[in-house]
PDB file of C-alpha atoms and ligand atoms in Angstrom:
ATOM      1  CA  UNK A   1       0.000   0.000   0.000  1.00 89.00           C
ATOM      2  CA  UNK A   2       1.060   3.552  -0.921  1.00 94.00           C
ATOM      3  CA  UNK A   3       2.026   5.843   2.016  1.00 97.00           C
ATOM      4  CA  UNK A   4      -1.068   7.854   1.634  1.00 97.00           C
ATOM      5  CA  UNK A   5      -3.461   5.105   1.823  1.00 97.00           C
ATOM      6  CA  UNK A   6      -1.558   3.676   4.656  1.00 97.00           C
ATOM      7  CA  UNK A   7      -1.887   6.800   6.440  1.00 98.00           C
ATOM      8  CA  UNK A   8      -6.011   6.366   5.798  1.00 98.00           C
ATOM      9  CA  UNK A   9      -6.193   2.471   6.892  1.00 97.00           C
ATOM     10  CA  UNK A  10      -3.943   4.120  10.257  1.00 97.00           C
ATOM     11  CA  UNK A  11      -6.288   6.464  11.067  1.00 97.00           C
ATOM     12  CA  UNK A  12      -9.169   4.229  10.358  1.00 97.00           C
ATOM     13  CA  UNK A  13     -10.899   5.808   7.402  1.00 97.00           C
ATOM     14  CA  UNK A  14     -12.598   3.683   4.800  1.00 96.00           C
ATOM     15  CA  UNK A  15     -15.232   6.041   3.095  1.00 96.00           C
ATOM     16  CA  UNK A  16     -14.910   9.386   1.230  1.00 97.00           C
ATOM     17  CA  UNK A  17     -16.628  10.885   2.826  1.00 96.00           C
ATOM     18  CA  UNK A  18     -14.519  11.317   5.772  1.00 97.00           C
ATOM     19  CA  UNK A  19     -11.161  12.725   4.165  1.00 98.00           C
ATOM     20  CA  UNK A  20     -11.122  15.437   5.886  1.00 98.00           C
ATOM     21  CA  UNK A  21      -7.656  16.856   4.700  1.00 98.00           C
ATOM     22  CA  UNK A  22      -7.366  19.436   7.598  1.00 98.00           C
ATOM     23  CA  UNK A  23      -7.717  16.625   9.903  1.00 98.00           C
ATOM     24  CA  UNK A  24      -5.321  14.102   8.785  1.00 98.00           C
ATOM     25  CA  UNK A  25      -2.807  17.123   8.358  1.00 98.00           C
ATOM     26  CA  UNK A  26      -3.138  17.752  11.734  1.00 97.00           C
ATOM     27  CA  UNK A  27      -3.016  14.290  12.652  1.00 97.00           C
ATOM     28  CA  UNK A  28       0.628  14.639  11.008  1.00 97.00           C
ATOM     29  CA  UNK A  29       1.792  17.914  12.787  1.00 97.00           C
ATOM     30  CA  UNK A  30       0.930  19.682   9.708  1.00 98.00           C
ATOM     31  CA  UNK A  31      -1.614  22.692   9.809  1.00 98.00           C
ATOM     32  CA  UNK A  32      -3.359  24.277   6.642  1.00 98.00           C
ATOM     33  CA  UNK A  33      -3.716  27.931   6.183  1.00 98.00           C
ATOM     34  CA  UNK A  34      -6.247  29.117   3.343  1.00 98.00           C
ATOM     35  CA  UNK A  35      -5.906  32.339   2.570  1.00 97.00           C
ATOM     36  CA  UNK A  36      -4.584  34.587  -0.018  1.00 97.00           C
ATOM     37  CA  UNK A  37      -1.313  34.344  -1.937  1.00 95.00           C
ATOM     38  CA  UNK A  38       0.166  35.639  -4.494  1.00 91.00           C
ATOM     39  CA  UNK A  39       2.465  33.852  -7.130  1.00 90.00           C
ATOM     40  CA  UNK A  40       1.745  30.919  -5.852  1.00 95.00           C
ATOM     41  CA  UNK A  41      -1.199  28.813  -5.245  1.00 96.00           C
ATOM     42  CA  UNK A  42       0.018  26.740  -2.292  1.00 97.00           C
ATOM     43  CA  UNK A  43       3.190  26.064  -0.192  1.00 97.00           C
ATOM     44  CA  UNK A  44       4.920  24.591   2.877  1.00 97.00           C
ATOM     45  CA  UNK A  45       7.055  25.714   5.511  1.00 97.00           C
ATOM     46  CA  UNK A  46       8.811  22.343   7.423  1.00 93.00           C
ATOM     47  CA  UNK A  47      10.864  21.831   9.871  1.00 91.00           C
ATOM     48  CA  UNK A  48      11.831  18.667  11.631  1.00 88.00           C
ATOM     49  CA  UNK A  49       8.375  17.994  12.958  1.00 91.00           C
ATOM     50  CA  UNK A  50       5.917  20.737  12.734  1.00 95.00           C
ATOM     51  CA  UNK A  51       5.010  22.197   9.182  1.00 97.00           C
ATOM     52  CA  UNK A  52       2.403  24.974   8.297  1.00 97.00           C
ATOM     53  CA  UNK A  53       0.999  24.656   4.981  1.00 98.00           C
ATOM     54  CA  UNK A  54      -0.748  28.113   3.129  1.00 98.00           C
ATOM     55  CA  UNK A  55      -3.250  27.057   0.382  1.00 98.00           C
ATOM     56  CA  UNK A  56      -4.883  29.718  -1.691  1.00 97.00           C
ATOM     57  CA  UNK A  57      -8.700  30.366  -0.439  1.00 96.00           C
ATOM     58  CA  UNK A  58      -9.989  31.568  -3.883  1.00 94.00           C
ATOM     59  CA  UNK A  59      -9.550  28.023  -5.683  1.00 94.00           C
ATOM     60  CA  UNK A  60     -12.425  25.737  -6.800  1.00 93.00           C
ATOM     61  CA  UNK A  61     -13.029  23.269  -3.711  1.00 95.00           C
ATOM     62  CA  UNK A  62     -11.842  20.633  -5.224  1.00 95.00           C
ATOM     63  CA  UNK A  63      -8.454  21.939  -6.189  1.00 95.00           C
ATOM     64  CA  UNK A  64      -7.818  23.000  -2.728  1.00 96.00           C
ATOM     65  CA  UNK A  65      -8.650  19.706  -1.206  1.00 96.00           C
ATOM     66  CA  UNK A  66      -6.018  18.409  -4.188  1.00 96.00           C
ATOM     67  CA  UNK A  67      -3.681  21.263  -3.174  1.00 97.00           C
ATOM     68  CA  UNK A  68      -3.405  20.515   0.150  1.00 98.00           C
ATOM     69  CA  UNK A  69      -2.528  17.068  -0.402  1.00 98.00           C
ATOM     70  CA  UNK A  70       0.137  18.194  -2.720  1.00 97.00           C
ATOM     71  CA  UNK A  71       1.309  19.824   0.380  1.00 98.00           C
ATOM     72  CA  UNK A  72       1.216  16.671   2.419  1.00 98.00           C
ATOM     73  CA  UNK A  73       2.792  15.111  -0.081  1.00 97.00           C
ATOM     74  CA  UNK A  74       5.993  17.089   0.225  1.00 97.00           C
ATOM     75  CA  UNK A  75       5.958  16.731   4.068  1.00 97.00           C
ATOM     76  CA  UNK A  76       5.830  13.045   3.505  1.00 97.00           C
ATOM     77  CA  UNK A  77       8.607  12.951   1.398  1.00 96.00           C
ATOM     78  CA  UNK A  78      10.573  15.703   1.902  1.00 95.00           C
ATOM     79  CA  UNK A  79      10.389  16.573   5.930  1.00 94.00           C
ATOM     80  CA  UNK A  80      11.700  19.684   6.671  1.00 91.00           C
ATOM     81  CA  UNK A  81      11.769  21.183   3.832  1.00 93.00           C
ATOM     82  CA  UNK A  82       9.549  24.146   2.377  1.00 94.00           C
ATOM     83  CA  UNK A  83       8.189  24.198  -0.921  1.00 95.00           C
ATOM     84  CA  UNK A  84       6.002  27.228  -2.929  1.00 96.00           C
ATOM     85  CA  UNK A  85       4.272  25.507  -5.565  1.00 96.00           C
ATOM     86  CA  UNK A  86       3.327  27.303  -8.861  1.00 94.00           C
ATOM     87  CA  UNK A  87      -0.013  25.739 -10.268  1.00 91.00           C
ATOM     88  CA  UNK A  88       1.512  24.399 -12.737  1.00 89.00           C
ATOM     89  CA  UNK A  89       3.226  22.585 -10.586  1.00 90.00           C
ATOM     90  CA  UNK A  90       0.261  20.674  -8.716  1.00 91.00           C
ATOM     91  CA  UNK A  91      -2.042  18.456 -10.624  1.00 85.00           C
ATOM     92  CA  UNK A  92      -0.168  17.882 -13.666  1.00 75.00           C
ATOM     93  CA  UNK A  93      -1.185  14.549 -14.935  1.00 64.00           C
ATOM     94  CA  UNK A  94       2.083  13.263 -16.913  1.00 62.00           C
ATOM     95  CA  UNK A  95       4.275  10.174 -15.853  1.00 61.00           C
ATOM     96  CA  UNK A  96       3.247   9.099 -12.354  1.00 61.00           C
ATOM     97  CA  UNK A  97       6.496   7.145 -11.905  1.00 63.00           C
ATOM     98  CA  UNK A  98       8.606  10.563 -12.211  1.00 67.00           C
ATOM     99  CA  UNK A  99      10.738  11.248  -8.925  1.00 74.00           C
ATOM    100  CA  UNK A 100      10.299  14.728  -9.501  1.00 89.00           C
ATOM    101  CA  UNK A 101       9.752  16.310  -6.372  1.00 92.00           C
ATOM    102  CA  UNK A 102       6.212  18.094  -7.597  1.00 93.00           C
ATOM    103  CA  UNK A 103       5.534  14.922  -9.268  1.00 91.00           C
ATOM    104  CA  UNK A 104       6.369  13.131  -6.055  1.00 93.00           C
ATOM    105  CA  UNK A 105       3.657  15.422  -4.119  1.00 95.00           C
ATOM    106  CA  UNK A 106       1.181  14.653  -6.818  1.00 93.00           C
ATOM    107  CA  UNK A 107       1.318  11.364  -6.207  1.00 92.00           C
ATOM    108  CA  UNK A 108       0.504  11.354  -2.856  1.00 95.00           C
ATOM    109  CA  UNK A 109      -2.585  14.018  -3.267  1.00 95.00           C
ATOM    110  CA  UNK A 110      -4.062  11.765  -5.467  1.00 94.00           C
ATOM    111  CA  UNK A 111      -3.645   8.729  -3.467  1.00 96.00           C
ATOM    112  CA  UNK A 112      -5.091  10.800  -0.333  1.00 97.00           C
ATOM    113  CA  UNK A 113      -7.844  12.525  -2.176  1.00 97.00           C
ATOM    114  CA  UNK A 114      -8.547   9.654  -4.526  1.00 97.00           C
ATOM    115  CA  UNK A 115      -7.525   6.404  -2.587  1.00 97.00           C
ATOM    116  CA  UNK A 116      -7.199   3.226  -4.808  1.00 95.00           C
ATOM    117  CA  UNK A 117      -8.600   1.081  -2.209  1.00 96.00           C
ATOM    118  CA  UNK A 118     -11.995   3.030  -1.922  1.00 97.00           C
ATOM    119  CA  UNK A 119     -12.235   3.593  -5.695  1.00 96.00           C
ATOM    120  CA  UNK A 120     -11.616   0.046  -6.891  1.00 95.00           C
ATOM    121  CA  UNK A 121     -14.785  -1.637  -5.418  1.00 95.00           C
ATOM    122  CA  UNK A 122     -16.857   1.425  -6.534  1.00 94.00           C
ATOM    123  CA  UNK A 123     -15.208   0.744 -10.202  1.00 94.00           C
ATOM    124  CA  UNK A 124     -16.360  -2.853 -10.084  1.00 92.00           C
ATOM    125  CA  UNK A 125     -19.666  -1.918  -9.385  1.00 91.00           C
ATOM    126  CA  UNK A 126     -20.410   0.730 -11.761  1.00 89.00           C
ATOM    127  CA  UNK A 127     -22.410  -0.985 -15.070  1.00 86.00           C
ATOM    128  CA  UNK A 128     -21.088   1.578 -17.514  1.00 89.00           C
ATOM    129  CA  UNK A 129     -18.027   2.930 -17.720  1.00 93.00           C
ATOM    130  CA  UNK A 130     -18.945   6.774 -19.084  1.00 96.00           C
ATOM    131  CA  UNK A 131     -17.939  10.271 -18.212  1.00 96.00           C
ATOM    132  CA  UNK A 132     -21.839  10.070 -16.398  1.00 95.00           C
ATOM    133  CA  UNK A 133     -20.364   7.441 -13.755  1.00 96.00           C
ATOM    134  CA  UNK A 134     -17.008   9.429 -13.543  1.00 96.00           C
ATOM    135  CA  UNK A 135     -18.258  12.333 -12.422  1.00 96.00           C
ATOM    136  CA  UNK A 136     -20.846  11.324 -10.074  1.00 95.00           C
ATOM    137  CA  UNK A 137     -17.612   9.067  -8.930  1.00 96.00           C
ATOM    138  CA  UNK A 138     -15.506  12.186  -8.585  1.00 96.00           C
ATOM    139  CA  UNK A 139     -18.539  13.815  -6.560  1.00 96.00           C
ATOM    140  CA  UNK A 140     -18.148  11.064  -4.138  1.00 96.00           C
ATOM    141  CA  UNK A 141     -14.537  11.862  -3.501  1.00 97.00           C
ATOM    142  CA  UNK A 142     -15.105  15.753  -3.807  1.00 96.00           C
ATOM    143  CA  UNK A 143     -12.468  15.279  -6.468  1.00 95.00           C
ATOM    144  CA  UNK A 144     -12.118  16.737  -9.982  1.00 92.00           C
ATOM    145  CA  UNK A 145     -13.394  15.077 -12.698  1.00 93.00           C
ATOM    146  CA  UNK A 146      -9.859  15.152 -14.106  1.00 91.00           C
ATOM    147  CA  UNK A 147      -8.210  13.616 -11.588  1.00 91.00           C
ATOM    148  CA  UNK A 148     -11.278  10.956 -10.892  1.00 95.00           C
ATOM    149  CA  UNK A 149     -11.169   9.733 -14.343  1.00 95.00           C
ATOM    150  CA  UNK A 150      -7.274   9.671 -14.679  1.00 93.00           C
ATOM    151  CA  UNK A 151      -7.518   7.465 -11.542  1.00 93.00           C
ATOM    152  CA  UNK A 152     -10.500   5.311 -12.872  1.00 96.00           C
ATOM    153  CA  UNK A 153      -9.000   4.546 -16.151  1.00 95.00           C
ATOM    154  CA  UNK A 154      -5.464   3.274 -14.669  1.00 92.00           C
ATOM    155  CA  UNK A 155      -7.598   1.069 -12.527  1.00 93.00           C
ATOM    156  CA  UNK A 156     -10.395  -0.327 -15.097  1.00 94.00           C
ATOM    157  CA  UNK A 157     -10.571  -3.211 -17.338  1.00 93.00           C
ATOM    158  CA  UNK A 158     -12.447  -1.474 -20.251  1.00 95.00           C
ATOM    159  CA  UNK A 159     -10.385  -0.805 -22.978  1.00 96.00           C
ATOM    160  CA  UNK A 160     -10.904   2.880 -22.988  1.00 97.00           C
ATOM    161  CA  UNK A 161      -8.992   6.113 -23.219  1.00 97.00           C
ATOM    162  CA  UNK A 162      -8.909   9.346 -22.141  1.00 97.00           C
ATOM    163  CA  UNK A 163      -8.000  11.962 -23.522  1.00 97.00           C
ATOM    164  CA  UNK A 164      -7.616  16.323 -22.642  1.00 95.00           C
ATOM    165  CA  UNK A 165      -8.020  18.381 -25.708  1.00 95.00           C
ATOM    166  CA  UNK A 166      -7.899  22.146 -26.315  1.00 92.00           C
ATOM    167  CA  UNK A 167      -7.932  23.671 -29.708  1.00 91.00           C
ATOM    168  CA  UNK A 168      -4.717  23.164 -30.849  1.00 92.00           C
ATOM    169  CA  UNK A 169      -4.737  19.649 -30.170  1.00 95.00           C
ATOM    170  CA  UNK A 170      -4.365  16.863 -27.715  1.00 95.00           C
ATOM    171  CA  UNK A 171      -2.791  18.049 -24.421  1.00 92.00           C
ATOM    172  CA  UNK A 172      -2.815  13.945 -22.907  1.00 92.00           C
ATOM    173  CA  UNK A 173      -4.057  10.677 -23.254  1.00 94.00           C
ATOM    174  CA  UNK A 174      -3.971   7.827 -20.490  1.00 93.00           C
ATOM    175  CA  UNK A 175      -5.390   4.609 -22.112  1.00 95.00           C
ATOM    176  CA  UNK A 176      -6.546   1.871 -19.574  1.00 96.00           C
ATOM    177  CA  UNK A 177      -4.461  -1.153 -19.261  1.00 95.00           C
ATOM    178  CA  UNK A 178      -6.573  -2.949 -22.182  1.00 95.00           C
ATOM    179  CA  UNK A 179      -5.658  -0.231 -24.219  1.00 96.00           C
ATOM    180  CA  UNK A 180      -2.188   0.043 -23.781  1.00 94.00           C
ATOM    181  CA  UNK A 181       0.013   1.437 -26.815  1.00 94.00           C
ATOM    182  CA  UNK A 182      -2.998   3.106 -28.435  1.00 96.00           C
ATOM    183  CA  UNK A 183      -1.921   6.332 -29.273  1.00 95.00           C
ATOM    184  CA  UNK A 184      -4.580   8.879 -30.621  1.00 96.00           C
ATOM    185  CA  UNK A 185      -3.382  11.740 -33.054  1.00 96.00           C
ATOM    186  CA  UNK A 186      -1.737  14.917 -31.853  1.00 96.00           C
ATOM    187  CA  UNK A 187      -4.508  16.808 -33.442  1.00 96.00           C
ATOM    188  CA  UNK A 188      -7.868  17.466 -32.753  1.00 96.00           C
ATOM    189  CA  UNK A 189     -10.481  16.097 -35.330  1.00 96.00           C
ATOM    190  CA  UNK A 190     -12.975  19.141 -36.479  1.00 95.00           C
ATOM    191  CA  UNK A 191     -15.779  16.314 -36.989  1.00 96.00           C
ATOM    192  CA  UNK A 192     -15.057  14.405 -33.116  1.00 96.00           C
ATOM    193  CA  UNK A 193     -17.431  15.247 -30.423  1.00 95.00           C
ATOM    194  CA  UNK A 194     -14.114  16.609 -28.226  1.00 96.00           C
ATOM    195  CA  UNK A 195     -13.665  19.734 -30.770  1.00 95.00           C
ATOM    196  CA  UNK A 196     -17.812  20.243 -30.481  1.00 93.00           C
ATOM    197  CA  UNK A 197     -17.279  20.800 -27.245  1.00 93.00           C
ATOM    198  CA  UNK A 198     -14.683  22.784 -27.294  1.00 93.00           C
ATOM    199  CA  UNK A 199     -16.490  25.324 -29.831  1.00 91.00           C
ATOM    200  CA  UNK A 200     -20.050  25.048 -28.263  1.00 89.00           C
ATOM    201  CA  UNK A 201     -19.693  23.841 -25.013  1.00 86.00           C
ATOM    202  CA  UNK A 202     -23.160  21.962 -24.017  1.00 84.00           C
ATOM    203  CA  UNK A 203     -24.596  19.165 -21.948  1.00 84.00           C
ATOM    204  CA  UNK A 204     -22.808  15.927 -21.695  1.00 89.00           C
ATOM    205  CA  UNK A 205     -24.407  14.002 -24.104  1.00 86.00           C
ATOM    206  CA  UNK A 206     -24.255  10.356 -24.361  1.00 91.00           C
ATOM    207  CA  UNK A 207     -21.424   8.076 -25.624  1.00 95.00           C
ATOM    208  CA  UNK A 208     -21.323   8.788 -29.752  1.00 96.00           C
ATOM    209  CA  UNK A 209     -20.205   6.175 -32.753  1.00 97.00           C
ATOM    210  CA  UNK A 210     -17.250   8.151 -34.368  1.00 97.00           C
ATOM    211  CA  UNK A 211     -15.227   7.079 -36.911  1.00 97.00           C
ATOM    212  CA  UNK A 212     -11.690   5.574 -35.442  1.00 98.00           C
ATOM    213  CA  UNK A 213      -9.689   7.751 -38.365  1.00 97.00           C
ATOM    214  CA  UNK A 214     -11.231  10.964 -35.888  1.00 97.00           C
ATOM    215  CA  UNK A 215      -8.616   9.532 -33.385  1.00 98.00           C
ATOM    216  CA  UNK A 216      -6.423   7.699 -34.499  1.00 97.00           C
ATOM    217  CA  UNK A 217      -3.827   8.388 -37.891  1.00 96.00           C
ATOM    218  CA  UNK A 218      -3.592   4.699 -39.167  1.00 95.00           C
ATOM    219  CA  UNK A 219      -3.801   2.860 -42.069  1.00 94.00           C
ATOM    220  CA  UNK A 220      -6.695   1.334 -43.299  1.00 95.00           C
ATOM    221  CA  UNK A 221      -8.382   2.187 -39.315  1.00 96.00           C
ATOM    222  CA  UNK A 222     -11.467   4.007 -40.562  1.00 94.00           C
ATOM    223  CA  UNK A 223     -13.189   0.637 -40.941  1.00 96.00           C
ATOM    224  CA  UNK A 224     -13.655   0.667 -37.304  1.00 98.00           C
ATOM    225  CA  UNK A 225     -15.701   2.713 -34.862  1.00 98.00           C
ATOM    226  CA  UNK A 226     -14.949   3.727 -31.496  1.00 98.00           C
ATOM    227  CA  UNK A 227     -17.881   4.984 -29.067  1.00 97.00           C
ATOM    228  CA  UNK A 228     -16.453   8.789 -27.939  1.00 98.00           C
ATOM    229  CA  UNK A 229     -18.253  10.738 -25.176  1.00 97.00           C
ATOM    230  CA  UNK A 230     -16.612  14.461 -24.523  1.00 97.00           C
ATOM    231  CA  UNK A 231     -17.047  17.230 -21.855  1.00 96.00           C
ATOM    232  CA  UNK A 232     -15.559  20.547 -21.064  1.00 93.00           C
ATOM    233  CA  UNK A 233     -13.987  20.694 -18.064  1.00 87.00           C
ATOM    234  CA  UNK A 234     -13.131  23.848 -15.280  1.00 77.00           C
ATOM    235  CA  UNK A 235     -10.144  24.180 -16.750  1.00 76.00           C
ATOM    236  CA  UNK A 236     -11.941  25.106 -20.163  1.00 81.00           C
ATOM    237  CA  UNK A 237     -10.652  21.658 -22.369  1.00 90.00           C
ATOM    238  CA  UNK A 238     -12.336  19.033 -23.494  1.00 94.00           C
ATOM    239  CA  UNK A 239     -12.046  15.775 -21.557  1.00 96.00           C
ATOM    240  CA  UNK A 240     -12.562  12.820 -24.010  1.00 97.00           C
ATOM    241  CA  UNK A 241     -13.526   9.029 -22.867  1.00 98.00           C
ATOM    242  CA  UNK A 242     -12.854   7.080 -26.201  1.00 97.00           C
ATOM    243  CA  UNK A 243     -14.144   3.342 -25.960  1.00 97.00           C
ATOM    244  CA  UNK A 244     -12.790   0.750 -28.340  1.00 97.00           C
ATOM    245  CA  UNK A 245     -15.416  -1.374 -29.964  1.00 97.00           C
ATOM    246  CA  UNK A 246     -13.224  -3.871 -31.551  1.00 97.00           C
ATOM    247  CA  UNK A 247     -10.465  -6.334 -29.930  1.00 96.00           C
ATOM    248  CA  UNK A 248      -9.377  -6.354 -33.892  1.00 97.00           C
ATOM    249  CA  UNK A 249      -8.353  -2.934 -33.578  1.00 97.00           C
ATOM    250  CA  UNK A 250      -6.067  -2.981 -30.374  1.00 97.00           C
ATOM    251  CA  UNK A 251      -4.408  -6.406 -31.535  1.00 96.00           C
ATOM    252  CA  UNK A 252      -4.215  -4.869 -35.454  1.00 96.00           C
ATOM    253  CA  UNK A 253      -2.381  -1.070 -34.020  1.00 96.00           C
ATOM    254  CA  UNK A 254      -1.560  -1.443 -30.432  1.00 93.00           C
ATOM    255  CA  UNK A 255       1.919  -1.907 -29.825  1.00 81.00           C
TER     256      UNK A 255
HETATM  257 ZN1  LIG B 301       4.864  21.203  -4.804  1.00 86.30          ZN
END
C-alpha cells in the first residue's frame, strides 16, 4: 500500500466521505492555512516535525482539497523542507512514476484525495463505464473530474482512453491497461465530439459512434468505430472518454 493510503487504513478511514484533509494534516503535525497568496497557489514551511501549509482560499473546492494534499505530499517525502508551488506545478497529470519532487507530491494528493482502495470496489460496481459514472464518482470523492477519471481509467478493465483536448490539439491521453500502446493523433479532429465541445460547449451528451480515423492516424483504421463521449472541463478543455469497440483494432495497431 502507498504511504497515503496507509496513512487512511492508520487512522481508520474507509469512506470518502470522511477525508477530511485538515484533519489528517493535523493528525501529522501539519496545519493548513487558506488564505490569499500571491504567485503561488500553495506552499509549505517544514521543519523537523511541525510544518504549516498556506493554500490559496480563492480556488475551486476541489483543487484545494487536491492542493493541500500536494502539500502533504511534500511533508511526507521531503520533511523539513519548504516548498512554494506554482499551479503548474500541482495536478499535472504526466508520468506518475517521475521522482520529480512536484511529481512526487502529486502522487501522494491523489492517493489521499482519490484512494485506490476506496475507488476500486466502486469501479467494479459501476455498469457503464462513461464520463456520467465518472463524475458522479468524482462527486463522491469531492475530487475533480480530471483527476477521478485519470484514476478510474489506470484502474479499469475497459479498454478505454482518455483523452484532454484544447484547440490546438491533444494536451494527454492515459489509455486503460486494455488499451495500452494506443496512441490517438496529436490533433484534434474538427468532426469528433471533443472539438464540439470545445467550440459550443453543451450538456454531456451520451457516448457517440465516431469514426476511429477521428482519433487515431492509421492505415486502413477508418473501418472501425470507437464509441467517444466528450465534456468541457473547469479548466476550459475538453475531456474525451474514447471506448474501443473492436479487440481487432487494439491487436491490429496497439503496440
Ligand atoms: Zn509542490
Amino acid at each position: 500500500m502507498r504511504p497515503a493510503e496507509q496513512l487512511l487504513t492508520e487512522l481508520g478511514i474507509s469512506e470518502p466521505r470522511d477525508i477530511d484533509i485538515d484533519a489528517i494534516a493535523y493528525c501529522v503535525g501539519a496545519e493548513i492555512d487558506y488564505r490569499s497568496l500571491t504567485g503561488c497557489e500553495a506552499q509549505i514551511i517544514g521543519r523537523a516535525d511541525r510544518a504549516v501549509i498556506y493554500v490559496r482560499k480563492d480556488i475551486r473546492p476541489t483543487r484545494k482539497r487536491f492542493s493541500a494534499g500536494h502539500e502533504l505530499g511534500h511533508w511526507h517525502h521531503h520533511r523539513g523542507l519548504s516548498f512554494v508551488c506554482r499551479p503548474e506545478d500541482i495536478g499535472r497529470p504526466i508520468d506518475e512514476t517521475s521522482k520529480n519532487a512536484e511529481r512526487v507530491a502529486d502522487a501522494y494528493a491523489a492517493d489521499l484525495v482519490l484512494p485506490r482502495f476506496m475507488i476500486a470496489p466502486k469501479l467494479q460496481a459501476m455498469d457503464r463505464f462513461t464520463l456520467n459514472q465518472l463524475i458522479e464518482l468524482a462527486g463522491s470523492f469531492s475530487a475533480s473530474v480530471t483527476a477521478t477519471a485519470i484514476r478510474a481509467v489506470r484502474l479499469t478493465r475497459n479498454p478505454v482512453i482518455l483523452i484532454a483536448h484544447n484547440f490546438f490539439g491533444r494536451r494527454w491521453q492515459w489509455p486503460s491497461i486494455t488499451a495500452h500502446g494506443l496512441r490517438v493523433r496529436d490533433d484534434i479532429d474538427a468532426r469528433s465530439s471533443a472539438f464540439g465541445q470545445l467550440a459550443a460547449p453543451g450538456k454531456l451528451a451520451p457516448p457517440r459512434k465516431e469514426p476511429a480515423s477521428y482519433w487515431f492516424e492509421r492505415r486502413h483504421i477508418e473501418r472501425f468505430d470507437v464509441d467517444a463521449q466528450s465534456m468541457t472541463t473547469v479548466e476550459g478543455e475538453s475531456l474525451t472518454l474514447i471506448r474501443i469497440l473492436d479487440q481487432e483494432l487494439i491487436d491490429i495497431y496497439a503496440h
